[in-house]
Short mmCIF file of N, CA and C in Angstrom, two decimals:
data_model
loop_
_atom_site.label_atom_id
_atom_site.label_comp_id
_atom_site.label_asym_id
_atom_site.label_seq_id
_atom_site.Cartn_x
_atom_site.Cartn_y
_atom_site.Cartn_z
N MET A 1 18.18 0.65 -11.92
CA MET A 1 17.21 -0.45 -11.93
C MET A 1 15.82 0.14 -11.68
N GLN A 2 14.89 -0.17 -12.54
CA GLN A 2 13.50 0.22 -12.32
C GLN A 2 12.86 -0.76 -11.35
N TYR A 3 11.84 -0.33 -10.69
CA TYR A 3 11.15 -1.20 -9.73
C TYR A 3 10.06 -2.00 -10.44
N ASP A 4 9.64 -3.08 -9.81
CA ASP A 4 8.56 -3.93 -10.32
C ASP A 4 7.66 -4.27 -9.14
N CYS A 5 6.55 -3.54 -9.02
CA CYS A 5 5.64 -3.74 -7.88
C CYS A 5 5.16 -5.19 -7.76
N LYS A 6 5.07 -5.89 -8.87
CA LYS A 6 4.58 -7.27 -8.83
C LYS A 6 5.56 -8.21 -8.14
N LYS A 7 6.81 -7.76 -7.96
CA LYS A 7 7.81 -8.58 -7.28
C LYS A 7 8.09 -8.09 -5.86
N CYS A 8 7.28 -7.16 -5.39
CA CYS A 8 7.46 -6.58 -4.06
C CYS A 8 6.33 -7.05 -3.14
N PRO A 9 6.63 -7.30 -1.87
CA PRO A 9 5.59 -7.75 -0.93
C PRO A 9 4.73 -6.62 -0.37
N GLY A 10 4.82 -5.42 -0.91
CA GLY A 10 3.91 -4.34 -0.53
C GLY A 10 4.45 -3.39 0.52
N TYR A 11 5.73 -3.09 0.48
CA TYR A 11 6.32 -2.22 1.49
C TYR A 11 5.63 -0.87 1.59
N CYS A 12 5.42 -0.18 0.49
CA CYS A 12 4.81 1.15 0.56
C CYS A 12 3.38 1.08 1.08
N CYS A 13 2.74 -0.04 0.93
CA CYS A 13 1.37 -0.22 1.44
C CYS A 13 1.35 -0.38 2.95
N SER A 14 2.53 -0.55 3.55
CA SER A 14 2.62 -0.71 5.01
C SER A 14 2.96 0.60 5.72
N TYR A 15 3.12 1.69 4.99
CA TYR A 15 3.44 2.96 5.64
C TYR A 15 2.40 3.28 6.70
N PRO A 16 2.81 3.83 7.83
CA PRO A 16 1.86 4.15 8.90
C PRO A 16 0.78 5.14 8.47
N LEU A 17 1.10 5.99 7.49
CA LEU A 17 0.12 6.94 6.98
C LEU A 17 0.02 6.81 5.47
N ILE A 18 -1.17 6.44 5.00
CA ILE A 18 -1.50 6.55 3.58
C ILE A 18 -2.55 7.65 3.54
N ALA A 19 -2.06 8.85 3.26
CA ALA A 19 -2.91 10.04 3.29
C ALA A 19 -3.84 10.07 2.10
N LEU A 20 -5.10 10.39 2.36
CA LEU A 20 -6.12 10.49 1.33
C LEU A 20 -6.65 11.92 1.31
N ASP A 21 -7.18 12.31 0.17
CA ASP A 21 -7.91 13.57 0.12
C ASP A 21 -9.37 13.24 -0.22
N LYS A 22 -10.20 14.26 -0.28
CA LYS A 22 -11.63 14.04 -0.52
C LYS A 22 -11.85 13.30 -1.85
N ARG A 23 -11.08 13.64 -2.88
CA ARG A 23 -11.24 12.97 -4.18
C ARG A 23 -10.94 11.47 -4.09
N ASP A 24 -9.96 11.11 -3.27
CA ASP A 24 -9.65 9.68 -3.08
C ASP A 24 -10.82 8.95 -2.45
N VAL A 25 -11.43 9.57 -1.44
CA VAL A 25 -12.58 8.94 -0.77
C VAL A 25 -13.74 8.85 -1.76
N GLU A 26 -13.95 9.88 -2.57
CA GLU A 26 -15.00 9.85 -3.59
C GLU A 26 -14.74 8.72 -4.59
N ARG A 27 -13.49 8.55 -5.00
CA ARG A 27 -13.14 7.47 -5.95
C ARG A 27 -13.42 6.11 -5.33
N LEU A 28 -13.05 5.93 -4.05
CA LEU A 28 -13.33 4.66 -3.36
C LEU A 28 -14.83 4.42 -3.24
N ALA A 29 -15.58 5.48 -2.97
CA ALA A 29 -17.04 5.36 -2.85
C ALA A 29 -17.64 4.89 -4.17
N ARG A 30 -17.24 5.52 -5.28
CA ARG A 30 -17.75 5.09 -6.60
C ARG A 30 -17.38 3.65 -6.90
N TYR A 31 -16.13 3.31 -6.65
CA TYR A 31 -15.64 1.96 -6.93
C TYR A 31 -16.43 0.90 -6.17
N HIS A 32 -16.79 1.21 -4.94
CA HIS A 32 -17.53 0.25 -4.10
C HIS A 32 -19.04 0.48 -4.09
N LYS A 33 -19.48 1.44 -4.92
CA LYS A 33 -20.91 1.76 -5.03
C LYS A 33 -21.50 2.13 -3.66
N LEU A 34 -20.79 3.03 -2.98
CA LEU A 34 -21.22 3.50 -1.66
C LEU A 34 -21.37 5.02 -1.69
N SER A 35 -22.05 5.55 -0.71
CA SER A 35 -22.09 7.00 -0.54
C SER A 35 -20.72 7.44 -0.01
N PHE A 36 -20.45 8.73 -0.15
CA PHE A 36 -19.20 9.28 0.38
C PHE A 36 -19.07 8.98 1.87
N GLU A 37 -20.14 9.23 2.63
CA GLU A 37 -20.08 9.01 4.08
C GLU A 37 -19.86 7.55 4.44
N ALA A 38 -20.51 6.66 3.71
CA ALA A 38 -20.33 5.23 3.98
C ALA A 38 -18.88 4.82 3.69
N ALA A 39 -18.32 5.31 2.60
CA ALA A 39 -16.93 5.00 2.25
C ALA A 39 -15.98 5.61 3.28
N ARG A 40 -16.25 6.85 3.68
CA ARG A 40 -15.40 7.50 4.68
C ARG A 40 -15.36 6.68 5.97
N ARG A 41 -16.52 6.24 6.44
CA ARG A 41 -16.59 5.45 7.67
C ARG A 41 -15.92 4.08 7.51
N ALA A 42 -16.13 3.45 6.38
CA ALA A 42 -15.62 2.09 6.17
C ALA A 42 -14.11 2.04 5.91
N PHE A 43 -13.59 3.05 5.21
CA PHE A 43 -12.23 2.94 4.71
C PHE A 43 -11.21 3.90 5.32
N THR A 44 -11.67 4.93 6.02
CA THR A 44 -10.72 5.93 6.50
C THR A 44 -10.81 6.13 8.01
N ARG A 45 -9.80 6.82 8.51
CA ARG A 45 -9.75 7.22 9.91
C ARG A 45 -9.00 8.55 9.96
N GLU A 46 -9.16 9.28 11.03
CA GLU A 46 -8.35 10.48 11.24
C GLU A 46 -7.07 10.05 11.92
N ALA A 47 -5.92 10.48 11.36
CA ALA A 47 -4.63 10.07 11.93
C ALA A 47 -3.54 11.01 11.44
N HIS A 48 -2.52 11.16 12.27
CA HIS A 48 -1.34 11.95 11.90
C HIS A 48 -1.73 13.35 11.43
N GLY A 49 -2.78 13.92 12.03
CA GLY A 49 -3.21 15.26 11.67
C GLY A 49 -3.97 15.34 10.36
N ARG A 50 -4.31 14.20 9.79
CA ARG A 50 -5.03 14.16 8.52
C ARG A 50 -6.49 13.79 8.75
N LYS A 51 -7.38 14.44 8.02
CA LYS A 51 -8.81 14.14 8.13
C LYS A 51 -9.13 12.76 7.57
N TYR A 52 -8.44 12.40 6.47
CA TYR A 52 -8.66 11.10 5.84
C TYR A 52 -7.33 10.35 5.74
N ALA A 53 -7.25 9.23 6.41
CA ALA A 53 -6.11 8.33 6.30
C ALA A 53 -6.67 6.93 6.10
N MET A 54 -6.01 6.15 5.27
CA MET A 54 -6.49 4.80 4.98
C MET A 54 -6.44 3.94 6.24
N LYS A 55 -7.52 3.21 6.48
CA LYS A 55 -7.52 2.24 7.58
C LYS A 55 -6.53 1.13 7.22
N ARG A 56 -6.05 0.47 8.26
CA ARG A 56 -5.06 -0.59 8.08
C ARG A 56 -5.56 -1.89 8.69
N LYS A 57 -4.87 -2.98 8.37
CA LYS A 57 -5.19 -4.29 8.94
C LYS A 57 -3.88 -5.00 9.27
N ARG A 58 -3.97 -6.11 9.96
CA ARG A 58 -2.79 -6.88 10.36
C ARG A 58 -2.10 -7.47 9.14
N ASP A 59 -0.76 -7.58 9.26
CA ASP A 59 0.04 -8.18 8.20
C ASP A 59 1.19 -8.96 8.82
N ARG A 60 1.44 -10.16 8.31
CA ARG A 60 2.46 -11.03 8.90
C ARG A 60 3.87 -10.49 8.70
N TYR A 61 4.12 -9.72 7.66
CA TYR A 61 5.46 -9.20 7.42
C TYR A 61 5.70 -7.86 8.09
N TYR A 62 4.79 -6.93 7.92
CA TYR A 62 5.03 -5.56 8.36
C TYR A 62 4.25 -5.17 9.61
N GLY A 63 3.45 -6.05 10.13
CA GLY A 63 2.66 -5.73 11.32
C GLY A 63 1.29 -5.18 10.96
N ALA A 64 1.27 -4.17 10.08
CA ALA A 64 0.01 -3.58 9.61
C ALA A 64 0.22 -3.10 8.18
N ILE A 65 -0.88 -3.08 7.44
CA ILE A 65 -0.81 -2.74 6.01
C ILE A 65 -2.16 -2.17 5.58
N CYS A 66 -2.21 -1.54 4.43
CA CYS A 66 -3.45 -0.97 3.88
C CYS A 66 -4.57 -2.01 3.92
N ARG A 67 -5.75 -1.57 4.29
CA ARG A 67 -6.88 -2.49 4.41
C ARG A 67 -7.26 -3.13 3.08
N PHE A 68 -6.82 -2.55 1.96
CA PHE A 68 -7.15 -3.10 0.64
C PHE A 68 -6.03 -3.97 0.05
N PHE A 69 -5.03 -4.27 0.84
CA PHE A 69 -3.92 -5.09 0.34
C PHE A 69 -4.23 -6.55 0.61
N ASP A 70 -4.15 -7.39 -0.43
CA ASP A 70 -4.37 -8.83 -0.29
C ASP A 70 -3.10 -9.42 0.33
N THR A 71 -3.18 -9.82 1.58
CA THR A 71 -2.00 -10.30 2.30
C THR A 71 -1.58 -11.72 1.92
N THR A 72 -2.38 -12.41 1.15
CA THR A 72 -2.00 -13.73 0.66
C THR A 72 -1.31 -13.62 -0.70
N LYS A 73 -1.95 -12.93 -1.63
CA LYS A 73 -1.39 -12.77 -2.97
C LYS A 73 -0.39 -11.62 -3.07
N ARG A 74 -0.35 -10.76 -2.03
CA ARG A 74 0.57 -9.63 -1.93
C ARG A 74 0.40 -8.64 -3.08
N HIS A 75 -0.83 -8.16 -3.23
CA HIS A 75 -1.09 -7.12 -4.22
C HIS A 75 -2.31 -6.29 -3.83
N CYS A 76 -2.44 -5.15 -4.49
CA CYS A 76 -3.55 -4.22 -4.24
C CYS A 76 -4.84 -4.78 -4.83
N THR A 77 -5.92 -4.70 -4.05
CA THR A 77 -7.21 -5.20 -4.53
C THR A 77 -8.07 -4.08 -5.13
N ILE A 78 -7.60 -2.84 -5.05
CA ILE A 78 -8.36 -1.70 -5.59
C ILE A 78 -7.49 -0.90 -6.55
N TYR A 79 -6.62 -1.55 -7.27
CA TYR A 79 -5.64 -0.86 -8.10
C TYR A 79 -6.26 0.23 -8.97
N GLU A 80 -7.40 -0.06 -9.58
CA GLU A 80 -8.06 0.92 -10.46
C GLU A 80 -8.55 2.14 -9.67
N ALA A 81 -8.84 1.98 -8.40
CA ALA A 81 -9.38 3.06 -7.57
C ALA A 81 -8.37 3.53 -6.51
N ARG A 82 -7.12 3.16 -6.66
CA ARG A 82 -6.12 3.49 -5.64
C ARG A 82 -5.98 5.00 -5.45
N PRO A 83 -5.59 5.41 -4.25
CA PRO A 83 -5.44 6.84 -3.95
C PRO A 83 -4.35 7.52 -4.77
N ALA A 84 -4.41 8.84 -4.83
CA ALA A 84 -3.45 9.63 -5.60
C ALA A 84 -2.02 9.37 -5.14
N VAL A 85 -1.79 9.25 -3.83
CA VAL A 85 -0.43 9.02 -3.34
C VAL A 85 0.12 7.70 -3.88
N CYS A 86 -0.71 6.70 -4.02
CA CYS A 86 -0.28 5.41 -4.57
C CYS A 86 -0.01 5.52 -6.07
N ARG A 87 -0.81 6.31 -6.75
CA ARG A 87 -0.64 6.51 -8.19
C ARG A 87 0.68 7.20 -8.50
N SER A 88 1.14 8.04 -7.59
CA SER A 88 2.35 8.81 -7.84
C SER A 88 3.63 8.13 -7.35
N PHE A 89 3.49 7.04 -6.60
CA PHE A 89 4.66 6.38 -6.01
C PHE A 89 5.44 5.61 -7.06
N PRO A 90 6.76 5.58 -7.03
CA PRO A 90 7.64 6.23 -6.07
C PRO A 90 8.14 7.60 -6.54
N GLY A 91 7.56 8.15 -7.56
CA GLY A 91 7.97 9.49 -7.97
C GLY A 91 8.86 9.47 -9.19
N LYS A 92 10.14 9.44 -9.01
CA LYS A 92 11.09 9.56 -10.12
C LYS A 92 11.48 8.21 -10.72
N GLY A 93 10.70 7.18 -10.50
CA GLY A 93 10.95 5.90 -11.16
C GLY A 93 11.84 4.94 -10.42
N ARG A 94 12.29 5.29 -9.22
CA ARG A 94 13.10 4.39 -8.41
C ARG A 94 12.41 4.18 -7.08
N CYS A 95 12.52 3.00 -6.58
CA CYS A 95 11.98 2.67 -5.26
C CYS A 95 13.14 2.14 -4.42
N GLY A 96 13.50 2.85 -3.38
CA GLY A 96 14.61 2.45 -2.52
C GLY A 96 14.41 1.09 -1.90
N TYR A 97 13.18 0.79 -1.49
CA TYR A 97 12.93 -0.51 -0.90
C TYR A 97 13.11 -1.61 -1.93
N TYR A 98 12.66 -1.38 -3.16
CA TYR A 98 12.82 -2.41 -4.20
C TYR A 98 14.29 -2.64 -4.50
N ASP A 99 15.09 -1.58 -4.52
CA ASP A 99 16.53 -1.73 -4.72
C ASP A 99 17.11 -2.60 -3.60
N PHE A 100 16.73 -2.28 -2.34
CA PHE A 100 17.19 -3.04 -1.17
C PHE A 100 16.71 -4.49 -1.25
N LEU A 101 15.44 -4.68 -1.57
CA LEU A 101 14.86 -6.02 -1.67
C LEU A 101 15.57 -6.85 -2.74
N SER A 102 15.81 -6.26 -3.90
CA SER A 102 16.51 -6.97 -4.98
C SER A 102 17.91 -7.39 -4.54
N PHE A 103 18.62 -6.48 -3.87
CA PHE A 103 19.95 -6.80 -3.35
C PHE A 103 19.88 -7.97 -2.38
N GLU A 104 18.96 -7.89 -1.42
CA GLU A 104 18.84 -8.95 -0.41
C GLU A 104 18.46 -10.30 -1.04
N ARG A 105 17.58 -10.28 -2.03
CA ARG A 105 17.18 -11.53 -2.67
C ARG A 105 18.36 -12.17 -3.40
N ARG A 106 19.20 -11.33 -4.03
CA ARG A 106 20.41 -11.87 -4.67
C ARG A 106 21.38 -12.40 -3.60
N ALA A 107 21.58 -11.63 -2.54
CA ALA A 107 22.52 -12.03 -1.48
C ALA A 107 22.07 -13.31 -0.77
N GLN A 108 20.78 -13.46 -0.56
CA GLN A 108 20.23 -14.64 0.11
C GLN A 108 20.02 -15.80 -0.85
N GLU A 109 20.19 -15.52 -2.15
CA GLU A 109 19.93 -16.52 -3.20
C GLU A 109 18.53 -17.10 -3.04
N ASP A 110 17.58 -16.19 -2.79
CA ASP A 110 16.19 -16.57 -2.58
C ASP A 110 15.29 -15.53 -3.24
N PRO A 111 14.69 -15.84 -4.38
CA PRO A 111 13.87 -14.85 -5.10
C PRO A 111 12.58 -14.46 -4.38
N GLU A 112 12.23 -15.17 -3.30
CA GLU A 112 11.01 -14.86 -2.54
C GLU A 112 11.33 -14.21 -1.19
N PHE A 113 12.58 -14.00 -0.87
CA PHE A 113 12.97 -13.43 0.41
C PHE A 113 12.28 -12.07 0.64
N VAL A 114 11.80 -11.84 1.86
CA VAL A 114 11.18 -10.57 2.22
C VAL A 114 12.06 -9.89 3.27
N ALA A 115 12.64 -8.78 2.87
CA ALA A 115 13.46 -7.99 3.80
C ALA A 115 12.49 -7.20 4.68
N LEU A 116 12.55 -7.42 5.97
CA LEU A 116 11.59 -6.83 6.88
C LEU A 116 12.06 -5.49 7.45
N THR A 117 11.10 -4.68 7.77
CA THR A 117 11.33 -3.42 8.46
C THR A 117 10.28 -3.33 9.56
N ASP A 118 10.38 -2.34 10.40
CA ASP A 118 9.38 -2.16 11.45
C ASP A 118 8.55 -0.92 11.13
N ASN A 119 7.50 -1.10 10.36
CA ASN A 119 6.64 0.00 9.92
C ASN A 119 5.30 -0.06 10.66
N ARG A 120 5.32 -0.28 11.93
CA ARG A 120 4.07 -0.45 12.70
C ARG A 120 3.47 0.83 13.10
#
């Protein structure tokens, strides 16, 4: 089964670390028409030994999520400028969470069911 991000509530966006590199920060700066330093201050933090990590915000399902995730519509608001790690996810075309989510939605007979995890 292939995954469909449009049917997922944003699990990968809730990872405690969304690692960025300098090019990701530059891409965000261009997208928002900011200087590199302004984008770095506004969108990143140092965490988990990384110089650039995406800032997060509160989320009703996962506790915290990427600061650019729309928590009402449940989608990325910067898709065109998303970081390299997001562009490469999930890698080989399968998403374990989506497989789990699809199973749970069938089992619960609820196409909107959100299988929760503790990714705080």
